[in-house]
N, CA, C and O atoms as a MOPAC input file, in Angstrom:
PM7 MOZYME 1SCF
protein

 N      0.98100 1    -1.33200 1     0.08800 1
 C     -0.37200 1     0.01100 1    -0.17100 1
 C      0.89000 1     1.16500 1     0.13900 1
 O      1.73500 1     1.02800 1     1.02400 1
 N      0.79600 1     2.34600 1    -0.82900 1
 C      1.41700 1     3.46800 1    -0.85000 1
 C      0.30500 1     4.66900 1    -0.17100 1
 O      0.85900 1     5.69000 1     0.23700 1
 N     -1.08900 1     4.60800 1    -0.04200 1
 C     -1.86900 1     5.41300 1     0.79200 1
 C     -3.36200 1     4.77400 1     0.79700 1
 O     -4.16800 1     4.19900 1     0.06600 1
 N     -3.13600 1     5.38700 1     2.44500 1
 C     -4.53500 1     4.77200 1     3.09800 1
 C     -5.33600 1     6.22800 1     3.59900 1
 O     -5.02500 1     7.10400 1     4.40600 1
 N     -6.30300 1     6.06100 1     2.86800 1
 C     -7.31100 1     6.58500 1     3.41200 1
 C     -8.59900 1     6.42300 1     4.55200 1
 O     -9.14400 1     5.32100 1     4.61200 1
 N     -8.82700 1     6.95000 1     4.98000 1
 C     -9.60100 1     6.04100 1     6.22600 1
 C    -10.50500 1     7.13500 1     6.90600 1
 O     -9.95600 1     8.17800 1     7.26100 1
 N    -12.23900 1     6.91600 1     7.17000 1
 C    -13.25900 1     7.52900 1     7.28000 1
 C    -13.86800 1     7.05100 1     8.61900 1
 O    -14.23000 1     5.87400 1     8.61200 1
 N    -14.01400 1     7.61000 1     9.54900 1
 C    -15.13600 1     7.11200 1    10.50200 1
 C    -15.97700 1     8.24900 1    10.99000 1
 O    -15.83200 1     9.46000 1    10.82100 1
 N    -16.83400 1     7.61400 1    11.59700 1
 C    -17.93600 1     9.18000 1    11.76300 1
 C    -18.47400 1     8.37200 1    12.97400 1
 O    -18.15800 1     7.23800 1    13.33300 1
 N    -19.53900 1     9.40600 1    13.61600 1
 C    -19.86800 1     9.24700 1    15.07400 1
 C    -21.49200 1     9.12000 1    15.40200 1
 O    -22.05800 1     8.81700 1    16.45300 1
 N    -21.88700 1     9.38100 1    14.42700 1
 C    -23.26700 1     9.01200 1    14.28000 1
 C    -23.90600 1     8.00100 1    13.66800 1
 O    -24.23700 1     8.03300 1    12.48300 1
 N    -24.17800 1     6.74900 1    14.69600 1
 C    -24.53300 1     5.56800 1    14.11500 1
 C    -25.68600 1     5.04900 1    13.44500 1
 O    -25.77100 1     3.94200 1    12.91600 1
 N    -26.81800 1     6.18600 1    13.52700 1
 C    -27.98600 1     6.05800 1    12.54600 1
 C    -27.55300 1     6.33200 1    10.82700 1
 O    -28.39100 1     6.13300 1     9.94700 1
 N    -26.42300 1     6.71500 1    10.57100 1
 C    -26.10500 1     7.32100 1     9.29400 1
 C    -24.91900 1     6.11600 1     8.78600 1
 O    -24.23200 1     5.25800 1     9.34100 1
 N    -25.21300 1     6.78500 1     6.93900 1
 C    -24.38100 1     5.65100 1     6.42900 1
 C    -23.32200 1     7.08800 1     5.49900 1
 O    -23.68900 1     7.88300 1     4.63300 1
 N    -22.08500 1     6.92300 1     6.10800 1
 C    -21.50800 1     8.04600 1     5.15500 1
 C    -20.57000 1     7.33200 1     4.37300 1
 O    -19.97300 1     6.36200 1     4.84000 1
 N    -20.41800 1     7.68600 1     3.36600 1
 C    -19.15100 1     7.24200 1     2.03300 1
 C    -18.23600 1     8.61200 1     1.68600 1
 O    -18.28700 1     9.83500 1     1.55600 1
 N    -17.21600 1     7.23900 1     1.63200 1
 C    -15.83900 1     8.36000 1     1.67100 1
 C    -15.53100 1     8.06000 1     0.19700 1
 O    -15.41300 1     7.01400 1    -0.44100 1
 N    -15.43400 1     9.53600 1    -0.14900 1
 C    -14.97100 1    10.03800 1    -1.89700 1
 C    -13.90700 1    10.09400 1    -2.28000 1
 O    -13.53200 1    11.10700 1    -1.68900 1
 N    -12.96900 1     9.72400 1    -2.92400 1
 C    -11.46800 1    10.19700 1    -3.46800 1
 C    -11.48200 1    10.60700 1    -5.34900 1
 O    -11.59100 1     9.86100 1    -6.32200 1
 N    -11.36800 1    11.66300 1    -5.27400 1
 C    -10.73200 1    11.73100 1    -6.84200 1
 C     -9.48200 1    11.54000 1    -6.78400 1
 O     -8.76800 1    11.87400 1    -5.83800 1
 N     -9.00400 1    10.80100 1    -8.13300 1
 C     -7.33500 1    10.28000 1    -8.36700 1
 C     -6.84700 1    11.62900 1    -8.99900 1
 O     -7.71900 1    12.43700 1    -9.32000 1
 N     -5.71800 1    11.89800 1    -9.17500 1
 C     -5.02800 1    13.02700 1   -10.10700 1
 C     -5.68100 1    13.11800 1   -11.70000 1
 O     -5.71000 1    14.21100 1   -12.26700 1
 N     -6.22900 1    11.81200 1   -12.40600 1
 C     -6.45900 1    11.60400 1   -13.52900 1
 C     -8.14100 1    12.38300 1   -13.36800 1
 O     -8.58400 1    12.90800 1   -14.38900 1
 N     -8.84100 1    12.41500 1   -12.33000 1
 C    -10.18700 1    13.44600 1   -12.34600 1
 C    -11.06200 1    11.93400 1   -11.99300 1
 O    -12.26900 1    12.17700 1   -11.99900 1
 N    -10.79500 1    10.58900 1   -11.71900 1
 C    -12.04500 1     9.43200 1   -11.69000 1
 C    -11.84200 1     9.21800 1   -10.48600 1
 O    -10.79100 1     9.11500 1    -9.85400 1
 N    -13.16700 1     9.13700 1   -10.11000 1
 C    -13.65100 1     9.29400 1    -9.01600 1
 C    -13.57000 1     7.87600 1    -8.18300 1
 O    -13.93000 1     6.83900 1    -8.74000 1
 N    -13.12300 1     7.86800 1    -6.93900 1
 C    -13.48400 1     6.49600 1    -6.15600 1
 C    -14.07700 1     6.39000 1    -5.02100 1
 O    -13.70200 1     6.93100 1    -3.98100 1
 N    -15.09800 1     5.64200 1    -5.16500 1
 C    -16.34900 1     5.12900 1    -3.66100 1
 C    -17.25300 1     4.35700 1    -3.85700 1
 O    -17.05500 1     3.73400 1    -4.90000 1
 N    -18.43300 1     4.00300 1    -3.21500 1
 C    -18.91600 1     2.80100 1    -3.39300 1
 C    -19.80100 1     2.53800 1    -4.48300 1
 O    -20.55600 1     1.62100 1    -4.16200 1
 N    -19.99300 1     2.89800 1    -5.47300 1
 C    -20.37600 1     3.05000 1    -6.64300 1
 C    -19.44300 1     2.69000 1    -7.95500 1
 O    -19.76900 1     2.01000 1    -8.92800 1
 N    -18.15200 1     3.36200 1    -7.68900 1
 C    -17.03100 1     2.61400 1    -8.59000 1
 C    -16.11100 1     2.67100 1    -7.69400 1
 O    -15.62200 1     3.71700 1    -7.26700 1
 N    -15.70700 1     1.12600 1    -7.22400 1
 C    -14.82800 1     0.76400 1    -6.23100 1
 C    -13.12300 1     0.92700 1    -6.72900 1
 O    -12.18400 1     0.81300 1    -5.94100 1
 N    -13.02100 1     1.14200 1    -7.83000 1
 C    -11.68700 1     1.14500 1    -8.31300 1
 C    -11.69400 1     2.14400 1    -9.88400 1
 O    -12.48800 1     2.33100 1   -10.80600 1
 N    -10.29800 1     2.60800 1    -9.50900 1
 C     -9.99600 1     3.48000 1   -10.31900 1
 C     -8.69300 1     3.00300 1   -11.62900 1
 O     -8.19900 1     1.87600 1   -11.65100 1
 N     -8.43900 1     3.75400 1   -12.30800 1
 C     -7.67100 1     2.76000 1   -13.57900 1
 C     -6.48200 1     3.70300 1   -12.87700 1
 O     -5.44000 1     3.24800 1   -13.35000 1
 N     -6.24100 1     4.47200 1   -12.24400 1
 C     -5.56500 1     5.39500 1   -11.71400 1
 C     -4.85300 1     4.24200 1   -10.41500 1
 O     -3.64900 1     4.25900 1   -10.15800 1
 N     -5.87200 1     3.27100 1    -9.68800 1
 C     -5.20900 1     2.08000 1    -8.75200 1
 C     -5.91900 1     2.69100 1    -7.87800 1
 O     -5.18000 1     2.43700 1    -6.92700 1
 N     -6.92300 1     3.41400 1    -7.32700 1
 C     -7.40800 1     3.62500 1    -5.95200 1
 C     -8.56300 1     2.54500 1    -5.95200 1
 O     -9.12500 1     2.16700 1    -6.97900 1
 N     -8.86300 1     2.07500 1    -4.62100 1
 C     -9.62700 1     0.75200 1    -4.72700 1
 C     -9.99700 1     1.18100 1    -3.11300 1
 O     -9.32700 1     1.70500 1    -2.22300 1
 N    -11.41600 1     0.69000 1    -3.19200 1
 C    -12.13100 1     0.98700 1    -1.84800 1
 C    -11.83000 1    -0.57100 1    -1.29700 1
 O    -12.09400 1    -1.61200 1    -1.90000 1
 N    -11.25000 1    -0.44100 1    -0.07800 1
 C    -11.11100 1    -1.50900 1     0.40900 1
 C    -12.42700 1    -2.28800 1     1.66400 1
 O    -12.64700 1    -3.47900 1     1.88300 1
 N    -12.91500 1    -1.36300 1     2.11800 1
 C    -14.11000 1    -1.48900 1     2.67700 1
 C    -14.79600 1     0.18900 1     2.64300 1
 O    -14.42700 1     1.36300 1     2.63000 1
 N    -16.28100 1    -0.81400 1     2.63800 1
 C    -17.53000 1    -0.12500 1     2.36700 1
 C    -18.47600 1    -0.40400 1     3.61400 1
 O    -19.21500 1    -1.38800 1     3.56900 1
 N    -18.47700 1     0.39800 1     4.68000 1
 C    -19.49400 1     0.09000 1     5.88800 1
 C    -21.02300 1     0.46700 1     5.29800 1
 O    -21.11700 1     1.13900 1     4.27100 1
 N    -21.69600 1     0.19900 1     5.70300 1
 C    -23.09900 1     0.37500 1     5.76700 1
 C    -23.96500 1     1.02600 1     7.26500 1
 O    -24.68300 1     2.00800 1     7.45600 1
 N    -23.38200 1    -0.26100 1     8.26600 1
 C    -23.99700 1     0.42400 1     9.18500 1
 C    -22.85000 1     0.89700 1    10.21800 1
 O    -21.72500 1     1.08700 1     9.75600 1
 N    -23.02500 1     1.04800 1    11.26000 1
 C    -22.18200 1     1.72800 1    12.34500 1
 C    -21.48800 1     2.62400 1    12.51800 1
 O    -22.13900 1     3.64900 1    12.31600 1
 N    -20.12500 1     2.92000 1    12.88900 1
 C    -19.24300 1     3.90000 1    12.70000 1
 C    -18.30600 1     4.10900 1    11.70900 1
 O    -17.50600 1     5.03800 1    11.81200 1
 N    -18.30300 1     3.15700 1    10.50100 1
 C    -17.17600 1     2.85900 1    10.25900 1
 C    -16.13200 1     1.96500 1    10.11100 1
 O    -16.66500 1     0.95100 1    10.56400 1
 N    -14.85100 1     1.59100 1     9.74400 1
 C    -13.83200 1     2.61200 1     8.89400 1
 C    -14.35100 1     2.34200 1     7.46600 1
 O    -14.60400 1     1.22100 1     7.02400 1
 N    -14.49200 1     3.63800 1     6.72400 1
 C    -14.37700 1     3.15200 1     5.05700 1
 C    -12.91400 1     3.50400 1     4.89600 1
 O    -12.33900 1     4.38300 1     5.53900 1
 N    -12.35800 1     2.71300 1     3.95500 1
 C    -10.88700 1     2.80400 1     3.63700 1
 C    -10.68100 1     2.58200 1     2.12300 1
 O    -11.08300 1     1.53100 1     1.62400 1
 N    -10.16400 1     3.38100 1     1.48100 1
 C     -9.59100 1     3.49500 1     0.12400 1
 C     -8.25100 1     3.48200 1     0.02600 1
 O     -7.66300 1     4.07800 1     0.92900 1
 N     -7.66300 1     3.02400 1    -0.72700 1
 C     -6.18400 1     2.73100 1    -0.43000 1
 C     -5.42700 1     2.71100 1    -2.28400 1
 O     -6.01500 1     2.61200 1    -3.36100 1
 N     -4.38600 1     2.80800 1    -2.06400 1
 C     -3.34700 1     3.00900 1    -3.49400 1
 C     -2.44900 1     2.10700 1    -3.64300 1
 O     -1.56200 1     2.33500 1    -2.82100 1
 N     -2.31100 1     1.58000 1    -4.00200 1
 C     -0.63900 1     0.55800 1    -3.96900 1
 C      0.11600 1     1.41000 1    -4.58000 1
 O     -0.45100 1     2.16100 1    -5.37300 1
 N      1.13600 1     1.50000 1    -4.45200 1
 C      2.83800 1     2.17600 1    -4.80100 1
 C      2.48400 1     3.76700 1    -4.63300 1
 O      1.48800 1     4.23500 1    -4.08200 1
 N      3.24500 1     4.26600 1    -5.07100 1
 C      3.57900 1     5.77400 1    -4.54100 1
 C      2.85300 1     6.70000 1    -6.18900 1
 O      3.59100 1     6.57400 1    -7.16600 1
 N      1.86200 1     7.32700 1    -6.36900 1
 C      1.25000 1     7.91800 1    -7.39200 1
 C      1.45300 1     9.16500 1    -7.43300 1
 O      0.61400 1     9.70200 1    -6.71000 1
 N      2.11600 1     9.89600 1    -7.89000 1
 C      1.81100 1    11.44700 1    -8.27000 1
 C      0.60500 1    12.74500 1    -8.41300 1
 O     -0.10700 1    12.82500 1    -9.41400 1
 N      0.53700 1    13.41800 1    -7.61700 1
 C     -0.42900 1    13.93600 1    -8.38000 1
 C     -1.60500 1    14.82800 1    -7.21800 1
 O     -1.54300 1    14.56700 1    -6.01700 1
 N     -2.35900 1    15.59400 1    -7.61100 1
 C     -3.08700 1    15.92100 1    -6.44700 1
 C     -4.47400 1    14.99200 1    -6.40300 1
 O     -5.08900 1    14.42400 1    -7.30500 1
 N     -4.67000 1    15.07100 1    -5.16200 1
 C     -5.87500 1    13.95500 1    -4.93000 1
 C     -7.23700 1    14.62300 1    -3.93700 1
 O     -6.92900 1    15.41500 1    -3.04600 1
 N     -8.27600 1    14.37200 1    -4.07900 1
 C     -8.94600 1    15.29500 1    -3.51600 1
 C    -10.46700 1    14.37400 1    -2.61800 1
 O    -11.03100 1    13.44500 1    -3.19500 1
 N    -10.75600 1    14.68300 1    -1.69600 1
 C    -11.34900 1    13.99900 1    -0.60800 1
 C    -12.30300 1    14.61400 1     0.28100 1
 O    -12.25800 1    15.56100 1     1.06600 1
 N    -13.41000 1    13.56800 1    -0.17800 1
 C    -14.97100 1    13.96000 1     0.30300 1
 C    -15.83500 1    13.16800 1     1.33000 1
 O    -15.08200 1    12.26800 1     1.70200 1
 N    -16.76400 1    13.06400 1     1.84100 1
 C    -17.74600 1    12.53700 1     2.13200 1
 C    -19.32000 1    12.94000 1     1.79300 1
 O    -19.78600 1    14.07900 1     1.81100 1
 N    -19.87100 1    11.96400 1     1.54500 1
 C    -21.51700 1    12.31200 1     1.36000 1
 C    -22.41400 1    11.07100 1     2.20100 1
 O    -22.13800 1     9.92600 1     2.55800 1
 N    -23.67400 1    11.98300 1     2.31200 1
 C    -24.08100 1    10.86800 1     2.99400 1
 C    -25.11700 1     9.50400 1     2.01100 1
 O    -25.71500 1    10.01500 1     1.06500 1
 N    -25.29600 1     8.30700 1     2.12200 1
 C    -25.71900 1     7.64200 1     1.41100 1
 C    -27.02600 1     7.47200 1     2.00600 1
 O    -28.01200 1     7.41300 1     1.27100 1
 N    -27.14800 1     7.37600 1     3.42300 1
 C    -28.60400 1     7.71100 1     4.40200 1
 C    -28.29600 1     8.38500 1     5.53900 1
 O    -27.09900 1     8.44000 1     5.82100 1
 N    -29.09800 1     8.92700 1     6.28700 1
 C    -29.19600 1     9.90000 1     7.06300 1
 C    -30.36700 1     9.34100 1     8.42100 1
 O    -31.54300 1     9.04900 1     8.20300 1
 N    -29.86700 1     9.30700 1     9.44500 1
 C    -31.10400 1     9.06700 1    10.21800 1
 C    -31.62300 1    10.12700 1    10.83100 1
 O    -31.49500 1    11.25100 1    10.34800 1
 N    -32.13600 1     9.94900 1    11.73300 1
 C    -32.66100 1    11.36500 1    12.73900 1
 C    -32.16000 1    12.17900 1    13.35000 1
 O    -32.50100 1    13.33600 1    13.59800 1
 N    -31.01700 1    11.39800 1    13.71900 1
 C    -29.80400 1    11.86800 1    14.55800 1
 C    -29.21500 1    13.27400 1    14.21900 1
 O    -28.48300 1    13.86800 1    15.01000 1
 N    -29.53700 1    13.72200 1    13.12600 1
 C    -29.32500 1    15.16100 1    12.62300 1
 C    -27.71300 1    14.92800 1    12.14600 1
 O    -27.30700 1    13.89800 1    11.60700 1
 N    -26.84700 1    16.17600 1    12.48300 1
 C    -25.58900 1    16.11000 1    11.28400 1
 C    -24.57500 1    15.01000 1    11.90700 1
 O    -24.77900 1    14.64800 1    13.06600 1
 N    -23.82100 1    14.63300 1    11.40200 1
 C    -23.07400 1    13.72800 1    11.31500 1
 C    -21.39600 1    14.24700 1    11.65200 1
 O    -21.09800 1    15.19900 1    10.93100 1
 N    -20.39900 1    13.86300 1    12.48200 1
 C    -19.41600 1    14.41000 1    12.57500 1
 C    -18.74800 1    13.21100 1    12.42000 1
 O    -19.25400 1    12.09000 1    12.37200 1
 N    -17.40700 1    13.55700 1    12.33300 1
 C    -15.94100 1    12.34500 1    11.80000 1
 C    -15.38400 1    13.40100 1    11.42600 1
 O    -15.68100 1    14.59500 1    11.39600 1
 N    -13.75800 1    12.21200 1    10.89300 1
 C    -12.64000 1    12.21100 1    10.89200 1
 C    -12.15600 1    11.28400 1     9.88200 1
 O    -12.25500 1    10.06700 1    10.04100 1
 N    -11.49000 1    11.96000 1     8.55900 1
 C    -10.81100 1    11.38400 1     7.75000 1
 C     -9.63800 1    11.47000 1     7.94600 1
 O     -9.17800 1    12.61000 1     8.01300 1
 N     -8.41100 1     9.91300 1     8.16700 1
 C     -7.22000 1    10.38200 1     7.83000 1
 C     -6.51300 1    10.01500 1     6.95000 1
 O     -7.00300 1     8.98000 1     6.50000 1
 N     -5.41800 1    10.33400 1     6.31700 1
 C     -4.80500 1    10.00400 1     5.44700 1
 C     -3.39700 1     9.88100 1     5.40200 1
 O     -2.62600 1    10.83400 1     5.28700 1
 N     -2.98900 1     8.37500 1     5.52200 1
 C     -1.59900 1     8.12100 1     5.59300 1
 C     -0.90800 1     7.68200 1     4.91600 1
 O     -1.24500 1     6.61100 1     4.41200 1
 N      0.44600 1     8.28700 1     4.54000 1
 C      1.07500 1     7.75700 1     3.50500 1
 C      1.99600 1     6.25400 1     3.94200 1
 O      2.64400 1     6.17700 1     4.98600 1
 N      1.90700 1     5.26700 1     3.04900 1
 C      3.13400 1     4.05900 1     3.85200 1
 C      4.12200 1     3.44800 1     2.78100 1
 O      3.87300 1     3.37000 1     1.57800 1
 N      4.94800 1     3.14700 1     3.22300 1
 C      6.48000 1     2.46900 1     2.54800 1
 C      6.72200 1     1.00900 1     3.35200 1
 O      6.93300 1     0.72800 1     4.53200 1
 N      6.60900 1     0.34800 1     2.31600 1
 C      6.99900 1    -1.10200 1     2.98600 1
 C      5.99400 1    -1.52700 1     4.05200 1
 O      6.37300 1    -2.15700 1     5.03900 1
 N      4.54500 1    -1.14500 1     3.84200 1
 C      4.16300 1    -1.02000 1     5.23900 1
 C      4.43500 1    -0.47900 1     6.36900 1
 O      4.10300 1    -0.81400 1     7.50600 1
 N      4.99600 1     0.29300 1     6.03100 1
 C      5.53500 1     1.46800 1     7.40900 1
 C      4.89100 1     3.00100 1     7.22100 1
 O      5.24500 1     3.73100 1     6.29400 1
 N      3.85600 1     3.41200 1     8.26700 1
 C      3.47400 1     4.57300 1     8.00700 1
 C      4.60200 1     5.75500 1     7.43100 1
 O      5.65000 1     5.65900 1     8.07000 1
 N      4.62600 1     6.33200 1     6.87700 1
 C      5.45600 1     7.42800 1     6.67600 1
 C      5.09400 1     8.56200 1     6.95700 1
 O      4.15100 1     9.04800 1     6.33200 1
 N      5.85300 1     9.41200 1     8.14400 1
 C      6.04700 1    10.76800 1     8.47900 1
 C      4.38700 1    10.65600 1     9.15900 1
 O      3.80800 1     9.61600 1     8.84800 1
 N      3.55700 1    11.68500 1    10.09500 1
 C      2.59700 1    11.46600 1    10.63400 1
 C      1.22400 1    11.67800 1     9.54500 1
 O      1.13000 1    12.37500 1     8.53500 1
 N      0.27200 1    10.80800 1    10.18400 1
 C     -0.81400 1    11.07800 1     9.32700 1
 C     -1.54000 1    12.45900 1     9.12100 1
 O     -1.49000 1    13.23500 1    10.07600 1
 N     -2.17500 1    12.83600 1     8.04700 1
 C     -2.85600 1    14.19600 1     7.82200 1
 C     -4.67500 1    13.69200 1     8.47300 1
 O     -5.39900 1    12.80400 1     8.02200 1
 N     -4.94800 1    14.65400 1     9.64100 1
 C     -6.11500 1    14.47200 1    10.52000 1
 C     -7.36300 1    15.30200 1    10.07300 1
 O     -7.27100 1    16.36500 1    10.68800 1
 N     -8.21200 1    15.31800 1     9.48400 1
 C     -9.46800 1    16.41200 1     9.02700 1
 C    -10.57300 1    15.61400 1     9.68000 1
 O    -10.73800 1    14.39900 1     9.56400 1
 N    -11.34300 1    16.50000 1    10.41700 1
 C    -12.25600 1    16.56400 1    11.20200 1
 C    -13.75700 1    17.35700 1    10.69200 1
 O    -13.81400 1    18.55700 1    10.96000 1
 N    -14.57500 1    16.93800 1    10.20500 1
 C    -15.84600 1    17.49200 1     9.75900 1
 C    -16.93500 1    17.27000 1    10.24700 1
 O    -17.07900 1    16.23800 1    10.90100 1
 N    -18.01200 1    18.16900 1    10.07100 1
 C    -19.44500 1    18.32300 1    10.20000 1
 C    -20.18700 1    18.10900 1     8.66500 1
 O    -20.09800 1    18.86400 1     7.69600 1
 N    -20.94500 1    16.82700 1     8.77600 1
 C    -21.70000 1    16.58700 1     7.63400 1
 C    -23.21400 1    17.39000 1     8.19000 1
 O    -23.84200 1    16.97000 1     9.16100 1
 N    -23.59700 1    18.48700 1     7.45300 1
 C    -25.02500 1    18.32800 1     7.69900 1
 C    -25.71800 1    17.75100 1     7.75900 1
 O    -25.40200 1    16.66100 1     7.28100 1
 N    -27.03900 1    17.79000 1     8.25100 1
 C    -28.15900 1    16.72200 1     7.98100 1
 C    -28.72600 1    17.29700 1     7.06700 1
 O    -28.96100 1    18.50000 1     6.95300 1
 N    -29.03900 1    16.19800 1     6.17500 1
 C    -29.62800 1    16.45900 1     4.88700 1
 C    -29.02100 1    17.23900 1     3.62700 1
 O    -29.48400 1    17.87400 1     2.68000 1
 N    -27.71400 1    16.86100 1     4.10400 1
 C    -26.35600 1    17.44600 1     2.89200 1
 C    -26.42200 1    16.59300 1     1.78100 1
 O    -26.19000 1    15.39700 1     1.95700 1
 N    -26.69400 1    17.00500 1     0.69200 1
 C    -26.79200 1    15.62000 1    -0.70100 1
 C    -25.53700 1    15.80500 1    -1.71600 1
 O    -25.32900 1    15.26800 1    -2.80400 1
 N    -24.81700 1    16.69500 1    -1.02800 1
 C    -23.70200 1    16.76200 1    -2.39500 1
 C    -22.91600 1    15.79400 1    -1.71000 1
 O    -23.26000 1    15.00000 1    -0.83500 1
 N    -21.84800 1    15.97500 1    -2.22200 1
 C    -19.97100 1    15.35800 1    -1.51600 1
 C    -19.64600 1    16.52800 1    -1.17200 1
 O    -19.48800 1    17.50500 1    -1.90400 1
 N    -19.49900 1    16.42400 1     0.37900 1
 C    -19.00700 1    18.12800 1     1.22200 1
 C    -17.06400 1    17.24300 1     0.77700 1
 O    -16.63100 1    16.10800 1     0.98000 1
 N    -16.48500 1    18.39500 1     0.18900 1
 C    -15.04700 1    18.57000 1     0.12200 1
 C    -14.71000 1    18.71300 1     1.57600 1
 O    -15.38100 1    19.32200 1     2.41000 1
 N    -13.29600 1    17.91200 1     1.82200 1
 C    -12.90500 1    17.83600 1     3.06700 1
 C    -11.15900 1    18.06700 1     3.00400 1
 O    -10.51700 1    18.56700 1     3.92800 1
 N    -10.60800 1    17.61600 1     1.78600 1
 C     -9.49700 1    18.36800 1     1.91200 1
 C     -8.52800 1    17.80900 1     0.82100 1
 O     -8.63900 1    16.58600 1     0.91700 1
 N     -7.77200 1    18.05300 1    -0.01600 1
 C     -7.01200 1    17.70200 1    -1.10000 1
 C     -5.43400 1    18.08700 1    -0.36000 1
 O     -4.96400 1    18.91300 1     0.42200 1
 N     -4.96400 1    16.82400 1    -1.22800 1
 C     -3.25100 1    17.16700 1    -1.09300 1
 C     -2.27700 1    16.52800 1    -2.34700 1
 O     -2.89800 1    15.93100 1    -3.22500 1
 N     -1.19500 1    16.59100 1    -2.44800 1
 C     -0.55500 1    16.53700 1    -3.26000 1
 C      0.57900 1    15.30700 1    -2.49600 1
 O      0.99000 1    15.29800 1    -1.33600 1
 N      0.92200 1    14.16800 1    -3.80500 1
 C      1.95300 1    13.43200 1    -3.56000 1
 C      2.86300 1    13.62800 1    -4.59300 1
 O      2.54400 1    13.35100 1    -5.74900 1
 N      3.98700 1    14.08500 1    -4.30400 1
 C      5.42700 1    14.44700 1    -4.98600 1
 C      5.83600 1    13.31200 1    -5.30400 1
 O      6.92600 1    13.18200 1    -5.86100 1

């Protein structure tokens, strides 16, 4: 694995999905679980608190965009959660992870942009 992006959320009655756009512009998520660039949805959680995980084998340069979206939202209101981006070399984490905290408003129907990052 060269890159691991994980999502967890704090509202049990919701299903929140992780969306990652690779440098070629192709989006990886539950409805399109693999991109030609190499992103792969490793874990899609539909119940509970996650985690959802998208991985990339090897190191591929470019800009990646990360977002989250409700698949379904329960009566609990807004969902709060965390996205963690970790670069990995030979199975060992490289540096500190990037941690992004978000609030997904109740009824929000689009992908909420969380962060973008560049792999050099």
